[in-house]
mmCIF file of C-alpha atoms and ligand atoms in Angstrom:
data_model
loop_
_atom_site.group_PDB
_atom_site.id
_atom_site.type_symbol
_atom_site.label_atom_id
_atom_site.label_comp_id
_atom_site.label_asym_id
_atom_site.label_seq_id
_atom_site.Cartn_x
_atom_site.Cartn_y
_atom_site.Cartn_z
ATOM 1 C CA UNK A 1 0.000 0.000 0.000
ATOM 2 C CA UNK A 2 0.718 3.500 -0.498
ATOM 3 C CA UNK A 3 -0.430 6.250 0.996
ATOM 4 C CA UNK A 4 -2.363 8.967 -0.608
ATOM 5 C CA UNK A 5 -0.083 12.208 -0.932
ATOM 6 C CA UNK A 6 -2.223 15.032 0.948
ATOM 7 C CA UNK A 7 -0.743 18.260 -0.631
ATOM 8 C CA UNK A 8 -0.913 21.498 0.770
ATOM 9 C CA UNK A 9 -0.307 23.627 -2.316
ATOM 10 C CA UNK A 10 -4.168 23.199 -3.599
ATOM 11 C CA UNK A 11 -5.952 22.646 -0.360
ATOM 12 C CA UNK A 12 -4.179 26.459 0.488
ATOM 13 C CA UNK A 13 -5.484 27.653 -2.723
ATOM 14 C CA UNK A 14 -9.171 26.591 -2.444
ATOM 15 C CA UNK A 15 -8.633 28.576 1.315
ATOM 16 C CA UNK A 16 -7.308 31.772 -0.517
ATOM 17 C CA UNK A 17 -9.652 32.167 -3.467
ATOM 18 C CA UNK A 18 -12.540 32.251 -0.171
ATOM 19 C CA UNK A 19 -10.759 34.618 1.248
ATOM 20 C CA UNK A 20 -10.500 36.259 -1.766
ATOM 21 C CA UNK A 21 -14.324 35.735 -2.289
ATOM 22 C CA UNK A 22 -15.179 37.293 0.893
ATOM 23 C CA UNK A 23 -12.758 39.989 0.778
ATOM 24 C CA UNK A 24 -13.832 41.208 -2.472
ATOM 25 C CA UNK A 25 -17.834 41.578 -1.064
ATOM 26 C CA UNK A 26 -16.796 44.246 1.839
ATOM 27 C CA UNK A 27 -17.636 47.223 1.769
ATOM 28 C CA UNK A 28 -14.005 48.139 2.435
ATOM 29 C CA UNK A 29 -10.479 46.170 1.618
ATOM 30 C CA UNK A 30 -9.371 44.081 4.487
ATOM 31 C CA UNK A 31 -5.606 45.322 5.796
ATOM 32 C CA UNK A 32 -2.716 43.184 7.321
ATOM 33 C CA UNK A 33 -0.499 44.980 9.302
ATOM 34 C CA UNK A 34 2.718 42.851 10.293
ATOM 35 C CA UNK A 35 5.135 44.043 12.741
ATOM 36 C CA UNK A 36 8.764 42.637 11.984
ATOM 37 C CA UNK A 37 12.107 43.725 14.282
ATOM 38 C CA UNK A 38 15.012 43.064 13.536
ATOM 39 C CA UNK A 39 16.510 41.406 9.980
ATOM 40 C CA UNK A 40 16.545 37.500 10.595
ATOM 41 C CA UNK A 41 16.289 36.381 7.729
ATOM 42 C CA UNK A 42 13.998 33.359 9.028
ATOM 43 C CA UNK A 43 11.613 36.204 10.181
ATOM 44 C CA UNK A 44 12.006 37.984 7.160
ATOM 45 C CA UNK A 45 11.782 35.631 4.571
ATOM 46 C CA UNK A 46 8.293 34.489 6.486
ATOM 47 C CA UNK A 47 6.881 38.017 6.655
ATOM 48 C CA UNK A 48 7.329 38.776 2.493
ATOM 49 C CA UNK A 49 5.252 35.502 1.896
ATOM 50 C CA UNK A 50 3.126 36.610 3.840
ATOM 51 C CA UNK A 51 2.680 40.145 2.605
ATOM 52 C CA UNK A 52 2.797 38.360 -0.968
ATOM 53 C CA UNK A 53 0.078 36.212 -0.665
ATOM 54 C CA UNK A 54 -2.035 39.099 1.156
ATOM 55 C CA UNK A 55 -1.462 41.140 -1.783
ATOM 56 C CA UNK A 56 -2.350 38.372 -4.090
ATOM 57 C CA UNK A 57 -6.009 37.777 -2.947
ATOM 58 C CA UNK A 58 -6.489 41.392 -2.865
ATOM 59 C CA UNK A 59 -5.981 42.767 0.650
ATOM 60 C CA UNK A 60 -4.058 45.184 1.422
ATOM 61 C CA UNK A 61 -0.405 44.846 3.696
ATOM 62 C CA UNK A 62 1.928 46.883 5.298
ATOM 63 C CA UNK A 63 5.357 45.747 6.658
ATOM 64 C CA UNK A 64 6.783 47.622 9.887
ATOM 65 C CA UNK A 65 10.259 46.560 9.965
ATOM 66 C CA UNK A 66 11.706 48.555 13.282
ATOM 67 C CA UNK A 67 15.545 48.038 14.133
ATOM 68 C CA UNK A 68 15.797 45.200 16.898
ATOM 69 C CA UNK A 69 16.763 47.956 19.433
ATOM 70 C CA UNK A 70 13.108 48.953 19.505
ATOM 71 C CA UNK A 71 11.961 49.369 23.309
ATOM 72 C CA UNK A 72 9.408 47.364 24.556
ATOM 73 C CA UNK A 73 7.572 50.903 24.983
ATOM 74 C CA UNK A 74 8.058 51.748 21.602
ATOM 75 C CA UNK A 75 7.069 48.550 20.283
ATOM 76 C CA UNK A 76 3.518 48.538 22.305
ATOM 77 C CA UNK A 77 2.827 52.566 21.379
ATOM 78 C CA UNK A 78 2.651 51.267 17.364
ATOM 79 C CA UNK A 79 0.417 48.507 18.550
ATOM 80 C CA UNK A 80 -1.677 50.850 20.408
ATOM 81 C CA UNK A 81 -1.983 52.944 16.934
ATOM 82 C CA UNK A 82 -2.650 49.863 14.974
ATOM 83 C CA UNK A 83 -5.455 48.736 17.576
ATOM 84 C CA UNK A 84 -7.094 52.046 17.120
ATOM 85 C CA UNK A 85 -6.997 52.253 13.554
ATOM 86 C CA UNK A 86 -10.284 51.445 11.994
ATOM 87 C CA UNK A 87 -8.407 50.705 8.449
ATOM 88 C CA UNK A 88 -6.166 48.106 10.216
ATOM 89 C CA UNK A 89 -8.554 44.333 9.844
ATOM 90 C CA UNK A 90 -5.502 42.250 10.610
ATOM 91 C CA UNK A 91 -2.169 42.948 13.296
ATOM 92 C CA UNK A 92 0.641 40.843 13.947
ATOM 93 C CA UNK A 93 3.679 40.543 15.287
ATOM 94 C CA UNK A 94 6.676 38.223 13.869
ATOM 95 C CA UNK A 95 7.799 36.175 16.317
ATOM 96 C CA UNK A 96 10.509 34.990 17.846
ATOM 97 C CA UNK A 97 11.115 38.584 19.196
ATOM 98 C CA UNK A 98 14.068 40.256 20.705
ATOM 99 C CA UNK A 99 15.409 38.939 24.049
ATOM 100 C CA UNK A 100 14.827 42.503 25.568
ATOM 101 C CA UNK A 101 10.813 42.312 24.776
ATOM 102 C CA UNK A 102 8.278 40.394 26.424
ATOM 103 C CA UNK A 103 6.983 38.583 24.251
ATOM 104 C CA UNK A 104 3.774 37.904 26.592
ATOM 105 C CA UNK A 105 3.090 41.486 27.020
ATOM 106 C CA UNK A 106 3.068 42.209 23.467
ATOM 107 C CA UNK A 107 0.864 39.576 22.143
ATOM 108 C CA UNK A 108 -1.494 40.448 25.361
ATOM 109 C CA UNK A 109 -1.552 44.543 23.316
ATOM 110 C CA UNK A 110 -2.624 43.143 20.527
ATOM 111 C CA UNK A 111 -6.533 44.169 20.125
ATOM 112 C CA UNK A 112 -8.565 40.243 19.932
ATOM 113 C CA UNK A 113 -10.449 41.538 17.155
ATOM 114 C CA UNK A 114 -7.337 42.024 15.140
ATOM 115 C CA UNK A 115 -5.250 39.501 16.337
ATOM 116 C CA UNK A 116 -5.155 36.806 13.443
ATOM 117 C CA UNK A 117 -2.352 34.819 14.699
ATOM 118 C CA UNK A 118 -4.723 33.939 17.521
ATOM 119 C CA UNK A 119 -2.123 33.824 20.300
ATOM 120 C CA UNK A 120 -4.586 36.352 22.623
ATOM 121 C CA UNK A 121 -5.290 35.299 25.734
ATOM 122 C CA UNK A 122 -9.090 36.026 24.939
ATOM 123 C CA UNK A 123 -8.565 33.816 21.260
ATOM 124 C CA UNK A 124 -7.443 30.946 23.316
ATOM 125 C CA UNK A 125 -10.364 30.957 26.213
ATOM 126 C CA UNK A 126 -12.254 31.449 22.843
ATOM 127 C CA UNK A 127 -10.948 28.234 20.776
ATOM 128 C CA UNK A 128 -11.714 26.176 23.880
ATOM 129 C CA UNK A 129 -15.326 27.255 24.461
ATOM 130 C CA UNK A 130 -15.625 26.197 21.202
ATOM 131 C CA UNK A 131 -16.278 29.520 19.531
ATOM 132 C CA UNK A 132 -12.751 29.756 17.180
ATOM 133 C CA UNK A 133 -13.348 33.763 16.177
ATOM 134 C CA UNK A 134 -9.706 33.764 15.005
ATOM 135 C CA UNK A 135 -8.177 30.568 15.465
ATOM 136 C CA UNK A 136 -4.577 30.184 15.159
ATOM 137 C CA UNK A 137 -3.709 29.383 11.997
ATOM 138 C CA UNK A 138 -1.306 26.308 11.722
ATOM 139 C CA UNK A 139 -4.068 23.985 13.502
ATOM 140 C CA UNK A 140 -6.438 25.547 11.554
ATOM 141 C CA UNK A 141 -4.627 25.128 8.789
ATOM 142 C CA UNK A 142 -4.322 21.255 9.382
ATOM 143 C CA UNK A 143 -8.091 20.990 10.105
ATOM 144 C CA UNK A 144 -8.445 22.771 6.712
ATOM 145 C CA UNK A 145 -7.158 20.784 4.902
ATOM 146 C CA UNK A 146 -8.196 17.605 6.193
ATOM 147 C CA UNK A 147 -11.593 18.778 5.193
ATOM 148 C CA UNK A 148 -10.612 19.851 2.081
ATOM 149 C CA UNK A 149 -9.733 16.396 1.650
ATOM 150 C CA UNK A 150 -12.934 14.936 3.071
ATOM 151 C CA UNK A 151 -10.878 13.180 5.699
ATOM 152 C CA UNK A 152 -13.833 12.397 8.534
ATOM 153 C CA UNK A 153 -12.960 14.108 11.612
ATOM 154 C CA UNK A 154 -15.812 13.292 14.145
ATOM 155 C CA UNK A 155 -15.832 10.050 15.916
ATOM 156 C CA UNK A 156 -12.496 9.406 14.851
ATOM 157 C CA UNK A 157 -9.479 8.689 17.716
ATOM 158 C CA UNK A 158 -6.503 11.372 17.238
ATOM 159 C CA UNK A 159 -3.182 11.438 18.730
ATOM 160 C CA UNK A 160 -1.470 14.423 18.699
ATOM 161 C CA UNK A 161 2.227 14.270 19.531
ATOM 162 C CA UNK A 162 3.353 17.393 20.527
ATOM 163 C CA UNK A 163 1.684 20.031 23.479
ATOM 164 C CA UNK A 164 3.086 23.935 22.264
ATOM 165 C CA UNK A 165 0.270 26.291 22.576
ATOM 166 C CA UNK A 166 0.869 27.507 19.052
ATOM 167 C CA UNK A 167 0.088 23.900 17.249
ATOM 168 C CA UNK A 168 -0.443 20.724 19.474
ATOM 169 C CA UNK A 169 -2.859 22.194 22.443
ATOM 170 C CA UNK A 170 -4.643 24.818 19.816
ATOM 171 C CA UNK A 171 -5.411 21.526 17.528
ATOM 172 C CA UNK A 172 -6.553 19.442 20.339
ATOM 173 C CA UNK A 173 -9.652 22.026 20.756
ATOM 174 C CA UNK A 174 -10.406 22.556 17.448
ATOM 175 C CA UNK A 175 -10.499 18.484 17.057
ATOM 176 C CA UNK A 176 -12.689 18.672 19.865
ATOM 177 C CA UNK A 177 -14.564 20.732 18.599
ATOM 178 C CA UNK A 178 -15.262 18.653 15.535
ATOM 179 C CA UNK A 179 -16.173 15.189 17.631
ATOM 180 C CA UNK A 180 -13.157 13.398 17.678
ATOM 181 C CA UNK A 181 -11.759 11.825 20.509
ATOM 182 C CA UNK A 182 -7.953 13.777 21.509
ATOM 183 C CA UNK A 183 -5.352 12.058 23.150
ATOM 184 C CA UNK A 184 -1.766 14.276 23.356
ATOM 185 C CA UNK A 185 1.269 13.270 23.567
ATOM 186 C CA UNK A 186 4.670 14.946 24.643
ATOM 187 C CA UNK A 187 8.501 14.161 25.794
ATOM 188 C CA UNK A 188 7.370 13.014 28.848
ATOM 189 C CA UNK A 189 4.890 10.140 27.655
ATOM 190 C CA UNK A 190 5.751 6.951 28.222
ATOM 191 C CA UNK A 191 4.849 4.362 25.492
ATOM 192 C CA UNK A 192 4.384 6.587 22.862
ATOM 193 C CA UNK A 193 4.129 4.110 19.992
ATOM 194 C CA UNK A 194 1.563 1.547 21.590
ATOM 195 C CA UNK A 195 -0.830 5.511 21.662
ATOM 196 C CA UNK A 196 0.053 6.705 18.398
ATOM 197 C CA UNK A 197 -0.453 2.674 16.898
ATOM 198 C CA UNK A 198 -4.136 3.598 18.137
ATOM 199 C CA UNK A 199 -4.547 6.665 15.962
ATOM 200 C CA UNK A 200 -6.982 7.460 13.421
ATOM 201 C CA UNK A 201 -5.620 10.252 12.947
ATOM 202 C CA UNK A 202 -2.152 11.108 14.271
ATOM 203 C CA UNK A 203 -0.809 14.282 13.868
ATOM 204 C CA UNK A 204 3.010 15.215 14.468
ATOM 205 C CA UNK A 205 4.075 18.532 16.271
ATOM 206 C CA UNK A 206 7.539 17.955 17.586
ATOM 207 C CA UNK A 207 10.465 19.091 15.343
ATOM 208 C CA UNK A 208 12.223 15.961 15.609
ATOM 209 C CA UNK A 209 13.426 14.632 12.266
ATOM 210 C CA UNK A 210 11.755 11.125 11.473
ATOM 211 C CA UNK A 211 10.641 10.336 15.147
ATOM 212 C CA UNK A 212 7.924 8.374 13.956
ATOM 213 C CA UNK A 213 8.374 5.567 11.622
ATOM 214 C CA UNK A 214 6.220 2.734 10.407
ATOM 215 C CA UNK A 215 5.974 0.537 13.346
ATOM 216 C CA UNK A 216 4.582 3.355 14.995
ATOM 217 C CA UNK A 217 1.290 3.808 12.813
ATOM 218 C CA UNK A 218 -1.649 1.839 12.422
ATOM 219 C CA UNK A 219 -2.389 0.393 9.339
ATOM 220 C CA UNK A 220 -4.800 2.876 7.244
ATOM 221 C CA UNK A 221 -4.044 5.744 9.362
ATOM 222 C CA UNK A 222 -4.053 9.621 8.639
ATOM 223 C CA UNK A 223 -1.087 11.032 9.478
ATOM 224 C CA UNK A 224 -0.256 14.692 9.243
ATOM 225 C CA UNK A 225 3.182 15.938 9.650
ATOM 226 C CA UNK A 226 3.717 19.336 10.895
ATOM 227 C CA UNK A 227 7.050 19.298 11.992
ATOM 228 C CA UNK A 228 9.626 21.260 9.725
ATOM 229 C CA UNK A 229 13.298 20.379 10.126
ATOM 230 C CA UNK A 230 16.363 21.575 8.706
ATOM 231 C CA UNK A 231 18.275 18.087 7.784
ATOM 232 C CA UNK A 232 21.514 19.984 5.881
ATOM 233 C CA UNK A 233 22.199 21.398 2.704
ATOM 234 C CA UNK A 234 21.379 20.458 -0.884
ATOM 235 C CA UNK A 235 23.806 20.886 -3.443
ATOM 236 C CA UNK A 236 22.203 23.951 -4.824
ATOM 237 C CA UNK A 237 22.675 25.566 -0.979
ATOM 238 C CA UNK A 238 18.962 25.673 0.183
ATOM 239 C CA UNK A 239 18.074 23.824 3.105
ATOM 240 C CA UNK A 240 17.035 20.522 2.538
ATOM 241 C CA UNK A 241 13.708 19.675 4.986
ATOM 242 C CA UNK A 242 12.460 16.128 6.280
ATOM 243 C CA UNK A 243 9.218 15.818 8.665
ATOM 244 C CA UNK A 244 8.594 15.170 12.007
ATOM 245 C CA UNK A 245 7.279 11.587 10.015
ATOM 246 C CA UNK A 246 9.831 8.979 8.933
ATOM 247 C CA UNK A 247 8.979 8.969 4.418
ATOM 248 C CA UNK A 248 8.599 4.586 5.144
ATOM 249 C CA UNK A 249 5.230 5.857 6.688
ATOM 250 C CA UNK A 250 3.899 6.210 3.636
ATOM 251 C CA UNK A 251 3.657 2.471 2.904
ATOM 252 C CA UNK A 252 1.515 1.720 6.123
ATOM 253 C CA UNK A 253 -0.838 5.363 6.237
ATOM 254 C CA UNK A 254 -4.090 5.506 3.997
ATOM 255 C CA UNK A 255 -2.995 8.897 3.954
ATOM 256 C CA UNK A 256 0.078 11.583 4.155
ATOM 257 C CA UNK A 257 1.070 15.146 4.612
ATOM 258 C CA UNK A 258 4.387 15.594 2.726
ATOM 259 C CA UNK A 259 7.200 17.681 4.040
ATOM 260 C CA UNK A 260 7.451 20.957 2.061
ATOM 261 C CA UNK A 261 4.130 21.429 0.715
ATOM 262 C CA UNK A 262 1.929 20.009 3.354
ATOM 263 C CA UNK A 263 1.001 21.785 6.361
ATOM 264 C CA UNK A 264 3.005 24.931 5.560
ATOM 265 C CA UNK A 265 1.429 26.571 2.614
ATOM 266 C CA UNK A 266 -1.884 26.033 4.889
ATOM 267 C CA UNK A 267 -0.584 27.980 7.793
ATOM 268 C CA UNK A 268 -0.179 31.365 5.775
ATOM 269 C CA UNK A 269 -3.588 30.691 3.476
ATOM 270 C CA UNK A 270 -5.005 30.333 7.097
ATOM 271 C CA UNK A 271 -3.246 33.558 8.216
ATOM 272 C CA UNK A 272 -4.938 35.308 5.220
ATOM 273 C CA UNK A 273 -8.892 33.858 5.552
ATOM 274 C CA UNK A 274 -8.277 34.900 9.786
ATOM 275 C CA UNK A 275 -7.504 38.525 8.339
ATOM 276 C CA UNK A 276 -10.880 38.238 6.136
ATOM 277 C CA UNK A 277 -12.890 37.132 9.033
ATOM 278 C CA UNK A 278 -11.571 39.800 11.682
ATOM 279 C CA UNK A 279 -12.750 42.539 8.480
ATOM 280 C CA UNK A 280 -15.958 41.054 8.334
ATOM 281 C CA UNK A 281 -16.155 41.001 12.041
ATOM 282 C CA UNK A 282 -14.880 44.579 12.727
ATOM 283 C CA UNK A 283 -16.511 45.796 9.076
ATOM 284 C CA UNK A 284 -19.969 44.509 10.620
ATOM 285 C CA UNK A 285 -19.547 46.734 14.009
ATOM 286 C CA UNK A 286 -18.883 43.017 15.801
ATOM 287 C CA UNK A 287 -17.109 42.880 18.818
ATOM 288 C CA UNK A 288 -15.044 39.676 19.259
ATOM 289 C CA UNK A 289 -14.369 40.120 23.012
HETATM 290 P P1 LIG B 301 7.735 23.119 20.295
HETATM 291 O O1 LIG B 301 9.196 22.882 20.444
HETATM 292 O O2 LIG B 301 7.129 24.326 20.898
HETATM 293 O O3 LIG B 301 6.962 21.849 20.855
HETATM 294 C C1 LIG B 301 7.383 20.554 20.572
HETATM 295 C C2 LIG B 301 6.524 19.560 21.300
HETATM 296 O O4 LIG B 301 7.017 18.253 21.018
HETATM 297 C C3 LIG B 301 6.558 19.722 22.813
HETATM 298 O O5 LIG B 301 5.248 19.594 23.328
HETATM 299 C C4 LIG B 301 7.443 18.564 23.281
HETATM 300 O O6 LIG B 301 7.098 18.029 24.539
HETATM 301 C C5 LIG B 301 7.155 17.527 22.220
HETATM 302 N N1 LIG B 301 8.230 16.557 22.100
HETATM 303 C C6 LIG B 301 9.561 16.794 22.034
HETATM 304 N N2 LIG B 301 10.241 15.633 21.910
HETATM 305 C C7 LIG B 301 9.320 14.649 21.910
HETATM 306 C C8 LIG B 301 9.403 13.233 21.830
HETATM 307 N N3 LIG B 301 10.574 12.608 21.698
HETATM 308 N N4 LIG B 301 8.258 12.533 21.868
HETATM 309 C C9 LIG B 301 7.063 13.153 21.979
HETATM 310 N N5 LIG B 301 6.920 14.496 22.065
HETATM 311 C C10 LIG B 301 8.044 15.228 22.033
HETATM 312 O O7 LIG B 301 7.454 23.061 18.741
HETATM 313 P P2 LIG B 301 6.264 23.670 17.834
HETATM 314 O O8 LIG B 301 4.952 23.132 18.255
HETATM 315 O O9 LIG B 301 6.434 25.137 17.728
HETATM 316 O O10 LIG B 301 6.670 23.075 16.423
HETATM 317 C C11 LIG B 301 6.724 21.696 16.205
HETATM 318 C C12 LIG B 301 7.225 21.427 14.794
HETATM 319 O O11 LIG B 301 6.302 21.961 13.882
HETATM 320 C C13 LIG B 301 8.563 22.098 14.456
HETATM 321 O O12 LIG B 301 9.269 21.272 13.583
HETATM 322 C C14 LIG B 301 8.160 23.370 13.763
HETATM 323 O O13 LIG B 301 9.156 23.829 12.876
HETATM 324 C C15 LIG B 301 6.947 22.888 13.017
HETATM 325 N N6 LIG B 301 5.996 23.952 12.705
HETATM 326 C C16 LIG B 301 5.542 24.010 11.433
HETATM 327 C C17 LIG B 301 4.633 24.956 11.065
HETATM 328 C C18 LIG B 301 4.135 24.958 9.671
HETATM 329 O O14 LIG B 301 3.519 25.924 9.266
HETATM 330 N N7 LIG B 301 4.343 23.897 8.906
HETATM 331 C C19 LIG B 301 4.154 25.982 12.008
HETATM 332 C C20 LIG B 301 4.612 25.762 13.353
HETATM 333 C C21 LIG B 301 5.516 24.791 13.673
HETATM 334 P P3 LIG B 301 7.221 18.879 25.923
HETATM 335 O O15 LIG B 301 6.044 19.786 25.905
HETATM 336 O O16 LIG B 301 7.148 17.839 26.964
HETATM 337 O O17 LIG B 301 8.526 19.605 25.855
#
């Protein structure tokens, strides 16, 4: 058996033509604002996709790239102008930020109604009363395009391996929320083959090259793979990338997320619909908190 290849590439697309869709019927264009310090180029290779694709469904996106000695002050009086701006939909900022910054306190500024990465304190309570107003979008993304793939969701038993709060814990709700049944898993579990052998559905959060291989899937499984690792150099220079999920997997799953073009090209499609929905939302005179 091999598994079906689940590709990200036209799952993302079907997500940005709707944002597109919707975009295109307000009254007024939806704006991503995306605050970037500093020039790592990890950071700023992510926010120019995401500007790109922003501007290629139609929205508009501004880029406020502040030198990394930005104060903490500073950094929070832009956010307050941003919050109060009626033409700002969408507000982020890049992380991983400067060591001098609390990173806690800044996402905390951020106004809920315009926070698409969903990393508010009020998005979370949100996501697990089951009312996702801006979910964050690499779960999201992975529930996305499961469905664009009509891969049943409710009833089914998923294991998630890996607890961050910006993928494994975040999923785990929105799974929830759609009837499964949610086990996690994390370093500290013991046996973690004999849970993930019970998966439906297993999804893989760690960033651990190839941690799970075929022994550890049930036959006829779903298996997503979220992880992204860097696994050396190709000969052209570019980093070459391997999954969280060992490629053998592919002869026992039903079904498999490759690494590239998988999860990833979901997360910033996802990214772009959550900027849609907080317009609509704030372009309707809704409150999301
Ligand atoms: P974190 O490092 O924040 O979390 C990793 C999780 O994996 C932790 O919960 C950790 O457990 C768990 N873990 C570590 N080792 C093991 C192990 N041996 N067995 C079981 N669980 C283990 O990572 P992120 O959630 O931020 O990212 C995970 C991966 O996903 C990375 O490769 C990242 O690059 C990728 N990623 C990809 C995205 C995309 O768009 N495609 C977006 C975001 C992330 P514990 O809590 O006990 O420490």
């Amino acid at each position: 058996m091999s598994a079906a290849i689940l590709s990200g590439p036209p799952a993302a697309q079907a997500l940005l033509d709707e944002a597109r869709d919707r975009a295109a019927r307000l009254p007024h264009r939806p704006e991503l604002h995306v605050v970037r310090l500093g020039e790592d180029p990890a950071s700023v290779s992510y926010v120019s996709l995401k500007e790109r694709k922003a501007l290629e469904v139609g929205l508009g996106s501004t880029v406020h790239a502040l030198p990394d000695t930005t104060t903490q002050p500073e950094l929070l009086a832009l956010i307050e102008r941003l919050n109060a701006d009626p033409a700002v939909s969408g507000l982020l900022v890049q992380l991983p930020l400067p060591a001098h910054i609390g990173s806690g306190a800044v996402l905390e500024a951020i106004s809920p109604e315009k926070d698409v990465d969903g990393f508010h304190p009020v998005n979370v309570g949100r996501l697990w009363t089951g009312d996702a107003a801006l979910p964050p979008c690499t779960p999201a993304g992975v529930v996305a395009l499961l469905d664009y793939y009509r891969v049943p969701i409710a009833g089914r038993w998923a294991v998630i391996v890996g607890r961050s709060t910006i993928v494994g814990k975040p999923l785990a709700a929105l799974l929830l929320a759609r009837d499964a049944t949610v086990t996690i898993a994390h370093s500290r579990t013991q046996g973690l083959a004999s849970l993930t052998r019970q998966a439906d559905l297993l999804v893989v959060a760690v960033g651990k090259a190839h941690l799970i291989t075929p022994e550890m899937v049930r036959p006829g499984a779903v298996v997503v793979d979220v992880g992204v690792n860097r696994v050396g150099l190709s000969k052209s220079g570019k980093a070459r990338l391997a999954g969280d999920v060992h490629p053998d997997v592919a002869e026992v799953a039903a079904a498999l997320t490759p690494v590239p073009g998988g999860v990833g090209p979901m997360t910033v499609a996802q990214l772009i619909m959550n900027t849609v929905l907080a317009a609509e939302r704030l372009q309707a005179g809704e409150r999301v908190t």
